[in-house]
Amino acid sequence: MAAASAIKAIHQTMLRAAQPARFVELSGMLIPWVAALGAAMFVAGLVDGLALSPPDYQQGETVRIMYMHVPAAWMGLFVYALVAGLGGLGLVGGHPLAFAAARAAAPLGAMFTAVCLITGSLWGKPMWGAWWVWDARLTSMLLLLFLYFGHIALSRAFDDPRRGDKAAAVLGLVGCVNLPIVKFSVDWWNTLHQPASVMKLGGPAIDPSMLWPLLLMAAAFKLIFFALWLVRTRTEVVGARLRAAASRSRMEGER
Amino acid sequence: MNAFVAVLRRDLLLALRDGAGTWTVLGFFAIAVAVFPLGVGPEPQVLARIAPGVLWAMALLAALLSLETLFEADYRDGSLEPLLSGALAPELLVLAKALAHWLATGLPLAIAAPVLGIFLNLPTEAMPVLLASLLLGTPVLSLLGAVGAALALGARRATVLLAVMVLPLSAPVLIFGAGAVESAQTGLAATPSLLILGSVALVALAVCPVAAAAALRQAVE
Amino acid sequence: MNAFVAVLRRDLLLALRDGAGTWTVLGFFAIAVAVFPLGVGPEPQVLARIAPGVLWAMALLAALLSLETLFEADYRDGSLEPLLSGALAPELLVLAKALAHWLATGLPLAIAAPVLGIFLNLPTEAMPVLLASLLLGTPVLSLLGAVGAALALGARRATVLLAVMVLPLSAPVLIFGAGAVESAQTGLAATPSLLILGSVALVALAVCPVAAAAALRQAVE
Amino acid sequence: MPIMSGNPFASPLPPQPFPLMLRDVTAVCGETRVFSGLDMAIDAGGLWLVRGANGAGKTTLLRLLAGLLRPASGASLWGDGRAPRAVPERATLVGHQEALKPALTAAENLAFWARFAGVEENPWPTRSDPFSVWALADVPLRTLSAGQKRRVSLTRLAFARAPLWLLDEPTTALDAAGQRTVWELIAAHRRRGGAVVVTTHAKGTVEGASELHLGDER
Amino acid sequence: MPIMSGNPFASPLPPQPFPLMLRDVTAVCGETRVFSGLDMAIDAGGLWLVRGANGAGKTTLLRLLAGLLRPASGASLWGDGRAPRAVPERATLVGHQEALKPALTAAENLAFWARFAGVEENPWPTRSDPFSVWALADVPLRTLSAGQKRRVSLTRLAFARAPLWLLDEPTTALDAAGQRTVWELIAAHRRRGGAVVVTTHAKGTVEGASELHLGDER
Ligand code: HEM
Ligand SMILES: Nc1ncnc2c1ncn2[C@@H]1O[C@H](COP(=O)(O)OP(=O)(O)OP(=O)(O)O)[C@@H](O)[C@H]1O
Ligand SMILES: Nc1ncnc2c1ncn2[C@@H]1O[C@H](COP(=O)(O)OP(=O)(O)OP(=O)(O)O)[C@@H](O)[C@H]1O
Ligand SMILES: [Mg+2]
Ligand SMILES: [Mg+2]
């Protein structure tokens, strides 16, 4: 009973916060704090990862690429799931803020995915002797980037923004098939890419001296994403209002 | 049923008479395949090695290119609105148009592929499998493409959008299709790959018309 | 001169804003190149062996696809007639449009090619030659394509016609372009091929605008 | 030349759920509010002339009545309580665009639409040819003049069985004879119990017509 | 609202080699003979109203005068003996098609045509806006209504310096105010020494206009 009413209260609070005016106000208060915390953790993670943590016994200094590569990969996957979820929410509930949030998140997710691909390539050259190989994980990650591009292009391709949002939401949901393929490709197929060592059943198989900077960077990436996401969503909301005002004044100017 | 046949007939007529139809697709396919030996060089072993992949990849691109106009032409000249407000269910409309698209492009592509295979030194044993894999795979492209074309309808940059949407989804078709031919070429059994292609086709047949119809209704809104 | 710049600016604006422009071409190029490893298989040696050919052939196809709309869009919406009856000589009109086409498609293709080369395991040494060969070769495609597009104007099946006309003419460009990259890949000198490409470009620059202008005058008749 | 041979307008339409009522309707295109607070009742046998400056929303109103556009607010319902979106087959819209394929001949285009509408056997040109396009039947549509294309497009009305006709500036590009025919067809359709909504920039009025003015005349 | 601000019609046109004469002209489209034996003389300050049934050849005549089509027989020559084909810049044709890009805004479209015509500096909308399209300047053309597109297209006339205007059913899709503006622009162009050929299906005539009937009225 208590749980149910708590959920209801949370839901109502969220709905209130999702009112455009309220959202602009709330997010304005939140953004500086989140951004500052993210930046601080990013610096700490960088120092720890690049200077304090030891080189790998096999990979040497190149292992430090990991502190960018792995958090970026996680964020690429996480943001896609978020975008798809927001799109689904928008399709079912029809709340414009969900679409605005999805539109704001997609380019950020594409950026993280691109960072993962680029750092992976830089890492691959010394490790595998090639910038790129067509193994299952790499290929599916590349497809994820294409899916992001499709989502971004589709959501901006129509004169009526609602149509773009809905079409992009459908694409986002369909593209979710790709997420488990990225995640489990290393287990399902025999690939060059290394299997999961942090997020797996039975706890991480990685030395704590490397685990700490990694987790720091992962948290920093999350916070930085969250701050940017709020800024971009705010911009979308305010932009929609400006466009509505402009079209109203145009109608009046015409009369 | 009458309306279904009417749409099918008209689309076939248009594909045979007008641009972006059968001839464009076949022309593109032939030229794209012919360009390869020019770029890669004439060594028979290399050509034979890449032949299944090249044939399948180019067939995919050729089908993709012709998909843009699947609904776009009707949308632009005002035909789509009466088509959707007639007595024919939108799902059947999609099916009729996808079937016409397949008959006008997928089928000719499948038939032309073995001929082009000769130019790439594809061994004769692999020809039947090439034909079979394309016959099973091209309907999937038409059906998936119908969903993509409906989603991208009226969008700017519809071609890229379509490609970006359809390609990741059709990647498995490509992999299994080319895989089947390669197996046949190297003397392995191609049946497993062909069976997978067949079941993908059945799933697409069940799911895609519904999805495309929903997208179409959105589009004329 | 004013009118020349006006046409150039408008075409660039359209290419960046609308379909069949820069983004379509780049999207097609990237996807077409990405399709290959899926079809041919992931072996790095095979991919590296065919990389120059694949990159050049796909760049050629991408440029070809965008050529169809070079004059067609203006023809259909009635813009071509005022463009041809203005003060700008038709030869300069063709030059402005071909230049815009190259800036909007050829140049981005050339710049994107080395990046895609990475995915095909093209060795780093060959990248500068790939870029140089495409920078010299793509203007020829734009110029030849202008002639083809003018000839195919208003015809049904313009895409096939265009391909059939332009392709044989651009075969030498493809052969020398891919050849230069292959030489660089195998450690041979690429300069002779590049010089030939450069002289072909100069000849095309002199001949094509005149031919295309003549074809255009015919077309609006 | 008889304007109609084997007149399809002789038989009355099946009873139809008129009136189609709009109450306090607002229409939005993209993000633009086109008009708002619109009330309208379309009865059997009725004719509405819709006027208004360019961009006032005439075409938008027709799309709304055809069920192609959902009202942003307000209600639009047929007499039996169904929304136009649910029963699009009750309206035939002839818009600015012709819905004809340039590569096909006039006969092929019309035969397709007739077959699609469920008219049995090849219905055209054996049934009626109000706009005298029979002479053009076998040339590709792309070679026709602007008015000839319009005539072919309007010929679709001769086998439309929908009770509501929505005509967007139907006399555009037509010569005097063609314009007369349009008004004759409208009158015939009203006599058999159909209703017609016509947008127009022409002055003058028609007997028994209601008028609607959108926006302010500039 | 002033119909023209900074009036481009105030200054007379440079002296022009009128008349444009057609003598015994036959026009052929594809393989169809459209009209034959046509005589016509277009003088400075003149206005021709061209009428005729759909398909009579009105559009074909305008294309011929613009130098886009060669007469199959007969002569068409300007006063200085040059053929329209050789000096296409002497005529401005506004046809059924709008010559505007849907992806560009009205302002971008018009700025292009102005620059192309050699009008120095950004000539629109600073010079004149006879059709009041200023309010639409910043939306993509594709979202405009039929009449709004036509207005943008006709605005090109405000900076056309050609002595001969060829207008193909220019009042199509325009509301009453827009139609008035067209006739005002035509009058202004005639006053500064230009000539105008207009095709129309409307009845009524204009002061000082010559009339040409192509084919038989059906
Ligand atoms: C462009 C090439 C690469 C791509 C696209 C890529 C992609 C990914 C992805 C998507 C993940 C996240 C997987 C998950 O959440 O389970 C990941 C994790 C990881 N990658 Fe890569 N990778 C690339 C190259 C490399 C290279 C060259 C190395 C090192 C030899 C490497 C080492 C790792 C490691 C150690 C992890 C963490 C695995 C874990 O603990 O879960 N990656 N990569
Ligand atoms: N390419 C072509 N091939 C064959 N016939 C053609 C071609 N182009 C035009 N015609 C024919 O030429 C005739 C004249 O056409 P035109 O467009 O000049 O008529 P119009 O008087 O402008 O008619 P409208 O009032 O309908 O605009 C028409 O009968 C048309 O079918
Ligand atoms: N997709 C869209 N996005 C934004 N505005 C639009 C869109 N479609 C139409 N409009 C606007 O809606 C308004 C009404 O257009 P509509 O076509 O209904 O006018 P109309 O009364 O038919 O005009 P006309 O007499 O010119 O045919 C116009 O101002 C137009 O710019
Ligand atoms: Mg309208
Ligand atoms: Mg005409």
PDB file of N, CA, C and O in Angstrom, chain D residues 108-129:
ATOM      1  N   GLU D 108      -5.712   4.653 -69.325  1.00  0.00           N
ATOM      2  CA  GLU D 108      -5.123   3.786 -68.300  1.00  0.00           C
ATOM      3  C   GLU D 108      -5.302   4.396 -66.910  1.00  0.00           C
ATOM      4  O   GLU D 108      -5.643   3.705 -65.947  1.00  0.00           O
ATOM      5  N   ASN D 109      -5.064   5.691 -66.803  1.00  0.00           N
ATOM      6  CA  ASN D 109      -5.235   6.352 -65.515  1.00  0.00           C
ATOM      7  C   ASN D 109      -6.663   6.205 -64.999  1.00  0.00           C
ATOM      8  O   ASN D 109      -6.878   5.845 -63.839  1.00  0.00           O
ATOM      9  N   LEU D 110      -7.611   6.499 -65.868  1.00  0.00           N
ATOM     10  CA  LEU D 110      -9.007   6.467 -65.414  1.00  0.00           C
ATOM     11  C   LEU D 110      -9.461   5.034 -65.152  1.00  0.00           C
ATOM     12  O   LEU D 110     -10.198   4.775 -64.192  1.00  0.00           O
ATOM     13  N   ALA D 111      -9.021   4.107 -65.990  1.00  0.00           N
ATOM     14  CA  ALA D 111      -9.405   2.708 -65.772  1.00  0.00           C
ATOM     15  C   ALA D 111      -8.892   2.243 -64.415  1.00  0.00           C
ATOM     16  O   ALA D 111      -9.588   1.535 -63.672  1.00  0.00           O
ATOM     17  N   PHE D 112      -7.679   2.660 -64.051  1.00  0.00           N
ATOM     18  CA  PHE D 112      -7.171   2.271 -62.738  1.00  0.00           C
ATOM     19  C   PHE D 112      -8.053   2.794 -61.626  1.00  0.00           C
ATOM     20  O   PHE D 112      -8.462   2.046 -60.739  1.00  0.00           O
ATOM     21  N   TRP D 113      -8.371   4.063 -61.653  1.00  0.00           N
ATOM     22  CA  TRP D 113      -9.150   4.620 -60.539  1.00  0.00           C
ATOM     23  C   TRP D 113     -10.542   4.009 -60.473  1.00  0.00           C
ATOM     24  O   TRP D 113     -11.095   3.813 -59.396  1.00  0.00           O
ATOM     25  N   ALA D 114     -11.096   3.696 -61.652  1.00  0.00           N
ATOM     26  CA  ALA D 114     -12.419   3.072 -61.665  1.00  0.00           C
ATOM     27  C   ALA D 114     -12.346   1.692 -61.037  1.00  0.00           C
ATOM     28  O   ALA D 114     -13.146   1.331 -60.169  1.00  0.00           O
ATOM     29  N   ARG D 115     -11.345   0.917 -61.444  1.00  0.00           N
ATOM     30  CA  ARG D 115     -11.213  -0.433 -60.906  1.00  0.00           C
ATOM     31  C   ARG D 115     -10.942  -0.374 -59.398  1.00  0.00           C
ATOM     32  O   ARG D 115     -11.478  -1.149 -58.621  1.00  0.00           O
ATOM     33  N   PHE D 116     -10.124   0.597 -59.012  1.00  0.00           N
ATOM     34  CA  PHE D 116      -9.817   0.731 -57.596  1.00  0.00           C
ATOM     35  C   PHE D 116     -11.064   1.077 -56.793  1.00  0.00           C
ATOM     36  O   PHE D 116     -11.247   0.616 -55.666  1.00  0.00           O
ATOM     37  N   ALA D 117     -11.941   1.866 -57.400  1.00  0.00           N
ATOM     38  CA  ALA D 117     -13.176   2.252 -56.699  1.00  0.00           C
ATOM     39  C   ALA D 117     -14.190   1.126 -56.708  1.00  0.00           C
ATOM     40  O   ALA D 117     -15.272   1.250 -56.125  1.00  0.00           O
ATOM     41  N   GLY D 118     -13.878   0.021 -57.389  1.00  0.00           N
ATOM     42  CA  GLY D 118     -14.776  -1.120 -57.373  1.00  0.00           C
ATOM     43  C   GLY D 118     -15.867  -1.073 -58.428  1.00  0.00           C
ATOM     44  O   GLY D 118     -16.836  -1.821 -58.366  1.00  0.00           O
ATOM     45  N   VAL D 119     -15.725  -0.182 -59.390  1.00  0.00           N
ATOM     46  CA  VAL D 119     -16.699  -0.155 -60.479  1.00  0.00           C
ATOM     47  C   VAL D 119     -16.473  -1.400 -61.334  1.00  0.00           C
ATOM     48  O   VAL D 119     -15.354  -1.676 -61.757  1.00  0.00           O
ATOM     49  N   GLU D 120     -17.539  -2.182 -61.572  1.00  0.00           N
ATOM     50  CA  GLU D 120     -17.353  -3.447 -62.286  1.00  0.00           C
ATOM     51  C   GLU D 120     -17.116  -3.198 -63.766  1.00  0.00           C
ATOM     52  O   GLU D 120     -17.651  -2.266 -64.337  1.00  0.00           O
ATOM     53  N   GLU D 121     -16.406  -4.062 -64.371  1.00  0.00           N
ATOM     54  CA  GLU D 121     -16.036  -4.003 -65.788  1.00  0.00           C
ATOM     55  C   GLU D 121     -15.377  -2.664 -66.080  1.00  0.00           C
ATOM     56  O   GLU D 121     -15.448  -1.742 -65.290  1.00  0.00           O
ATOM     57  N   ASN D 122     -14.796  -2.590 -67.242  1.00  0.00           N
ATOM     58  CA  ASN D 122     -14.117  -1.347 -67.570  1.00  0.00           C
ATOM     59  C   ASN D 122     -15.160  -0.251 -67.721  1.00  0.00           C
ATOM     60  O   ASN D 122     -15.962  -0.281 -68.635  1.00  0.00           O
ATOM     61  N   PRO D 123     -15.200   0.710 -66.841  1.00  0.00           N
ATOM     62  CA  PRO D 123     -16.305   1.628 -66.758  1.00  0.00           C
ATOM     63  C   PRO D 123     -16.102   2.866 -67.608  1.00  0.00           C
ATOM     64  O   PRO D 123     -16.997   3.673 -67.774  1.00  0.00           O
ATOM     65  N   TRP D 124     -14.897   3.033 -68.065  1.00  0.00           N
ATOM     66  CA  TRP D 124     -14.624   4.244 -68.788  1.00  0.00           C
ATOM     67  C   TRP D 124     -13.870   3.894 -70.032  1.00  0.00           C
ATOM     68  O   TRP D 124     -12.986   3.063 -69.988  1.00  0.00           O
ATOM     69  N   PRO D 125     -14.221   4.401 -71.175  1.00  0.00           N
ATOM     70  CA  PRO D 125     -15.159   5.490 -71.390  1.00  0.00           C
ATOM     71  C   PRO D 125     -16.583   5.046 -71.718  1.00  0.00           C
ATOM     72  O   PRO D 125     -17.379   5.858 -72.167  1.00  0.00           O
ATOM     73  N   THR D 126     -16.889   3.768 -71.466  1.00  0.00           N
ATOM     74  CA  THR D 126     -18.210   3.317 -71.923  1.00  0.00           C
ATOM     75  C   THR D 126     -19.343   4.006 -71.174  1.00  0.00           C
ATOM     76  O   THR D 126     -20.442   4.128 -71.678  1.00  0.00           O
ATOM     77  N   ARG D 127     -19.085   4.429 -69.947  1.00  0.00           N
ATOM     78  CA  ARG D 127     -20.208   4.977 -69.191  1.00  0.00           C
ATOM     79  C   ARG D 127     -20.477   6.447 -69.476  1.00  0.00           C
ATOM     80  O   ARG D 127     -21.578   6.815 -69.851  1.00  0.00           O
ATOM     81  N   SER D 128     -19.492   7.265 -69.239  1.00  0.00           N
ATOM     82  CA  SER D 128     -19.773   8.684 -69.447  1.00  0.00           C
ATOM     83  C   SER D 128     -18.480   9.432 -69.641  1.00  0.00           C
ATOM     84  O   SER D 128     -17.430   9.033 -69.152  1.00  0.00           O
ATOM     85  N   ASP D 129     -18.554  10.528 -70.333  1.00  0.00           N
ATOM     86  CA  ASP D 129     -17.368  11.309 -70.639  1.00  0.00           C
ATOM     87  C   ASP D 129     -17.720  12.783 -70.571  1.00  0.00           C
ATOM     88  O   ASP D 129     -17.696  13.500 -71.567  1.00  0.00           O
TER      89      ASP D 129
END
